CSV table of N, CA and C in Angstrom, one decimal:
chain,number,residue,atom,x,y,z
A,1,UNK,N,-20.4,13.3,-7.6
A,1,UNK,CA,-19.1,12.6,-7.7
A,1,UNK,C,-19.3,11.1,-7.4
A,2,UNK,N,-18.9,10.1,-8.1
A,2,UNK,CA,-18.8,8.7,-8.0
A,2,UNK,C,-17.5,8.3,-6.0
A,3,UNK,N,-18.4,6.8,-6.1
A,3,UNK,CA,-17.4,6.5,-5.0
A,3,UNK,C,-16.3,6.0,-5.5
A,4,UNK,N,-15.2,5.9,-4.5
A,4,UNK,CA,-13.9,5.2,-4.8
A,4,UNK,C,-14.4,3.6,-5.3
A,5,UNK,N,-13.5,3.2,-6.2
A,5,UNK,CA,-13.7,1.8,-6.3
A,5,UNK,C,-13.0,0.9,-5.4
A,6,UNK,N,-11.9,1.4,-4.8
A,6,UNK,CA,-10.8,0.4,-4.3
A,6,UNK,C,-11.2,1.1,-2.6
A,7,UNK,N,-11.0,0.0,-1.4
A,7,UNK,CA,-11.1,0.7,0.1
A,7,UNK,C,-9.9,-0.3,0.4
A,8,UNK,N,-9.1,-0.1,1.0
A,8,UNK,CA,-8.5,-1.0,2.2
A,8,UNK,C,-8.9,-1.1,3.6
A,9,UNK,N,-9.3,-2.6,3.8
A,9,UNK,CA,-10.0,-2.4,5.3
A,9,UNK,C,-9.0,-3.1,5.9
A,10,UNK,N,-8.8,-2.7,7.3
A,10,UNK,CA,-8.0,-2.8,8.0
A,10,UNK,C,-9.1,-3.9,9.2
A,11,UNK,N,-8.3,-4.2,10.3
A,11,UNK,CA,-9.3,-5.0,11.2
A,11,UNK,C,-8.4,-4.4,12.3
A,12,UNK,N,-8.6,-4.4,13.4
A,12,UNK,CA,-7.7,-3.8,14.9
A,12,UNK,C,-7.3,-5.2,15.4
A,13,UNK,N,-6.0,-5.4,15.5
A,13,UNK,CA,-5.4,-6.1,16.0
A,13,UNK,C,-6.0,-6.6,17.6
A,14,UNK,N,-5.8,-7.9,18.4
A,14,UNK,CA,-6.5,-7.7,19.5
A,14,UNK,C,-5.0,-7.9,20.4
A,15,UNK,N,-3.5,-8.0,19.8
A,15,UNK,CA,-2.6,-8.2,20.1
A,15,UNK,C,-2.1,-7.1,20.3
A,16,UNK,N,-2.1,-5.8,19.8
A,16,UNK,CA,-1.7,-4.4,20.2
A,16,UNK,C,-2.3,-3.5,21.4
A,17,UNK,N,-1.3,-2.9,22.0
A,17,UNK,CA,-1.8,-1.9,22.8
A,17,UNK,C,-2.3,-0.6,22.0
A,18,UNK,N,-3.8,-0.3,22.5
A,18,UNK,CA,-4.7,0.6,22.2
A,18,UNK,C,-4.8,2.0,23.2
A,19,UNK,N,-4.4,3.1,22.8
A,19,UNK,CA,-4.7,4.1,23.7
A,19,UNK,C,-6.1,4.8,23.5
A,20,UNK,N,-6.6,4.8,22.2
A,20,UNK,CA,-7.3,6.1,22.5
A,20,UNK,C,-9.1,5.6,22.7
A,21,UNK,N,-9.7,6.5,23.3
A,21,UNK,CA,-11.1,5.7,24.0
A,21,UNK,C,-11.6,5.1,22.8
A,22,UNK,N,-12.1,5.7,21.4
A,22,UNK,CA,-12.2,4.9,20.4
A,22,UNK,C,-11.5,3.5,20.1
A,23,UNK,N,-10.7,3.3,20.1
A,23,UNK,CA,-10.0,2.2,20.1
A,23,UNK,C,-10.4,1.2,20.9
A,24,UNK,N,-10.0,1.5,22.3
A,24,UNK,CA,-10.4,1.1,23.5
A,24,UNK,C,-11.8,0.0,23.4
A,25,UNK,N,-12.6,1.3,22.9
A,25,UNK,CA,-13.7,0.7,22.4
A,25,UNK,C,-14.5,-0.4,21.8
A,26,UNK,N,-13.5,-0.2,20.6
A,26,UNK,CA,-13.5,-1.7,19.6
A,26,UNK,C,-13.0,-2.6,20.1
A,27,UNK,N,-12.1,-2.6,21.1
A,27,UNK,CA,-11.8,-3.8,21.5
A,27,UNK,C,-12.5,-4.4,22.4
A,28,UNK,N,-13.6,-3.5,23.0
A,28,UNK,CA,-14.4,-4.5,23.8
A,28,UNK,C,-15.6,-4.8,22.9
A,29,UNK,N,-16.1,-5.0,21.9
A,29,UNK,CA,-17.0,-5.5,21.1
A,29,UNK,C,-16.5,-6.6,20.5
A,30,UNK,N,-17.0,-7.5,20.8
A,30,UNK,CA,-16.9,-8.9,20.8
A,30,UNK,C,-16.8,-9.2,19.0
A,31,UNK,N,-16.8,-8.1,17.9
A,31,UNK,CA,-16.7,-8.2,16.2
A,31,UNK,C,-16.7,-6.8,16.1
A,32,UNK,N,-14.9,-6.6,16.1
A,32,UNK,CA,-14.3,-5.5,15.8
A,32,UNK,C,-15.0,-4.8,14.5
A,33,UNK,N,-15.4,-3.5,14.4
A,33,UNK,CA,-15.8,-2.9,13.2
A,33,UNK,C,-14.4,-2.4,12.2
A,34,UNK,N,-14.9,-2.7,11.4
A,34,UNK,CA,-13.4,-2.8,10.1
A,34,UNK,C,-13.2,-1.1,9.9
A,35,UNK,N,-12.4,-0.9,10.2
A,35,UNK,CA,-11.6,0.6,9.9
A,35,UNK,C,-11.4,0.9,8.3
A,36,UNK,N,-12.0,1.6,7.5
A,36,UNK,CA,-11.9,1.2,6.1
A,36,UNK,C,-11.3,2.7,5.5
A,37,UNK,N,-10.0,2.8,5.1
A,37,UNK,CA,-9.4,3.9,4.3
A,37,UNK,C,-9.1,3.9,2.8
A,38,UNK,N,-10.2,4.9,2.4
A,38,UNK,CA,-9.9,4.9,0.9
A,38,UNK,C,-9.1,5.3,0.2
A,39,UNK,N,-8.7,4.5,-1.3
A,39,UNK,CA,-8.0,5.1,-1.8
A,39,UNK,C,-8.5,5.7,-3.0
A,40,UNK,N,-7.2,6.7,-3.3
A,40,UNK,CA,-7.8,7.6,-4.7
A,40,UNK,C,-7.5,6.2,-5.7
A,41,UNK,N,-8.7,5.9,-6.4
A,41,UNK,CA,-9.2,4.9,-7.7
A,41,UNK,C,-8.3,5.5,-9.0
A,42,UNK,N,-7.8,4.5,-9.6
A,42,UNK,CA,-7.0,5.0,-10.9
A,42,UNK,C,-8.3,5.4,-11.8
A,43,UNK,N,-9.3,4.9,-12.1
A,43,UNK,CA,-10.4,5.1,-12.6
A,43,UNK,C,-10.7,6.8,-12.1
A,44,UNK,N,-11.0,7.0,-10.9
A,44,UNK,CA,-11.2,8.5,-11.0
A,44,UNK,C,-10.1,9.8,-10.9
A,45,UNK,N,-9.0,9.1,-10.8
A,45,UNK,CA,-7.9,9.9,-11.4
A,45,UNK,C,-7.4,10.0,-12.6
A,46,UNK,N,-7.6,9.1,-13.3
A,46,UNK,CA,-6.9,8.8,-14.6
A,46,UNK,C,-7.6,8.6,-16.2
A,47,UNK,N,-8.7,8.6,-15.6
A,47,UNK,CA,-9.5,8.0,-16.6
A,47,UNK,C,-9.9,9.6,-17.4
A,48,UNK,N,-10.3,10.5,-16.8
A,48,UNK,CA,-10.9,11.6,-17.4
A,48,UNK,C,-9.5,12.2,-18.3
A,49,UNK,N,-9.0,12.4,-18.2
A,49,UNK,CA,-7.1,12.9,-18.6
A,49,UNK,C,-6.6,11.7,-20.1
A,50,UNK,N,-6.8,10.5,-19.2
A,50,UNK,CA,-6.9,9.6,-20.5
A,50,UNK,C,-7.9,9.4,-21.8
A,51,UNK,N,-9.1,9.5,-21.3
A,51,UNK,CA,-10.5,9.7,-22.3
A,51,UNK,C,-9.5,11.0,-23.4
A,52,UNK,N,-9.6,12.3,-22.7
A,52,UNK,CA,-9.2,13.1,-23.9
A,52,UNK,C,-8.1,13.1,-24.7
A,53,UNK,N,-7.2,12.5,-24.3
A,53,UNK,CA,-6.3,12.2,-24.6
A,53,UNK,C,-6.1,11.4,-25.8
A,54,UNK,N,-6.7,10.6,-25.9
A,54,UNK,CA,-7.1,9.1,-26.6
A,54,UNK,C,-8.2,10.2,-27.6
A,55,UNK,N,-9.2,10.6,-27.5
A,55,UNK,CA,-10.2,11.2,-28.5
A,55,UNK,C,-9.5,12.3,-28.6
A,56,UNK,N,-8.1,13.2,-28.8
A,56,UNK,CA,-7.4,13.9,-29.2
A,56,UNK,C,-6.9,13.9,-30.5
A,57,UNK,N,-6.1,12.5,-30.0
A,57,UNK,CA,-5.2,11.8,-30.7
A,57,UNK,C,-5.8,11.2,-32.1
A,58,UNK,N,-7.1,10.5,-31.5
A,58,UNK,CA,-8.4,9.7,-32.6
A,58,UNK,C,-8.6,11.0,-33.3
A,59,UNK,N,-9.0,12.2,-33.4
A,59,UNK,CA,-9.4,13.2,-34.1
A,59,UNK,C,-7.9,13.8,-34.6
A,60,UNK,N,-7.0,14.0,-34.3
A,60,UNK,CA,-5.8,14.3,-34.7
A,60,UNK,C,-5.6,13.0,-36.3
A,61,UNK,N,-5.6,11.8,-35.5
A,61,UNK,CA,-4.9,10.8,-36.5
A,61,UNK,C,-6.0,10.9,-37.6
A,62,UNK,N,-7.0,11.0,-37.7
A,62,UNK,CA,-8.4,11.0,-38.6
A,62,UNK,C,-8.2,12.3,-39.3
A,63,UNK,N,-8.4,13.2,-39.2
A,63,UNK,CA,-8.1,14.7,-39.4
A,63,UNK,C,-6.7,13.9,-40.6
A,64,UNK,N,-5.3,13.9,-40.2
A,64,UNK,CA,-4.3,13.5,-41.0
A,64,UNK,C,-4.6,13.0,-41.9
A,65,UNK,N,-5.4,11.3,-41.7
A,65,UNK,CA,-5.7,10.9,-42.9
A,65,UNK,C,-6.2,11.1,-44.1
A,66,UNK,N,-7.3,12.3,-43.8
A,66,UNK,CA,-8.4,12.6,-44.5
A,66,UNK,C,-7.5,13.9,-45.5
A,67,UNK,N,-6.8,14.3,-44.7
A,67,UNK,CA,-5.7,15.6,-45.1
A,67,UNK,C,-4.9,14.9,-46.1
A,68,UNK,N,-4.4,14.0,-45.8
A,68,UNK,CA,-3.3,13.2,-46.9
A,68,UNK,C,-4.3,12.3,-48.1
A,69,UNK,N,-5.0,11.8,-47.4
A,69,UNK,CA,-6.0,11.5,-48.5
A,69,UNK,C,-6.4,12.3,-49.6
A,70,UNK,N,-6.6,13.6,-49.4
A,70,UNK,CA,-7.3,14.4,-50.1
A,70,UNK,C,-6.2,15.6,-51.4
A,71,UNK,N,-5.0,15.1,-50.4
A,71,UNK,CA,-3.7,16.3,-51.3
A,71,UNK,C,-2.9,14.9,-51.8
């Protein structure tokens, strides 16, 4: 499987209150580590559904022509 193309990285605020020891944590390192949550890529949702769709359609419309052409 391919990676996501798109991440949102987030950064930890140093103005919020942090409860949990992870957190806690980042905030005492002096270059917070970027919390990065991916998202589902329209490329790997959409792209495989659209390919066939499109070379469906191309072999459909081609197919017609050649049909009407021919009668």
């Amino acid at each position: 499987m391919s990676a996501p193309l798109c991440a949102n990285v987030e950064y930890p605020s140093p103005n919020r209150k942090k409860t949990g020891t992870t957190e806690q944590a980042l905030l005492t390192n002096q270059k917070p580590e970027p919390h990065v949550r991916h998202l589902p890529s329209e490329s790997a949702t959409l792209a495989t559904p659209r390919i066939r769709y499109c070379s469906l359609v191309m072999s459909f419309s081609g197919w017609l022509l050649i049909f009407l052409a021919c009668h």
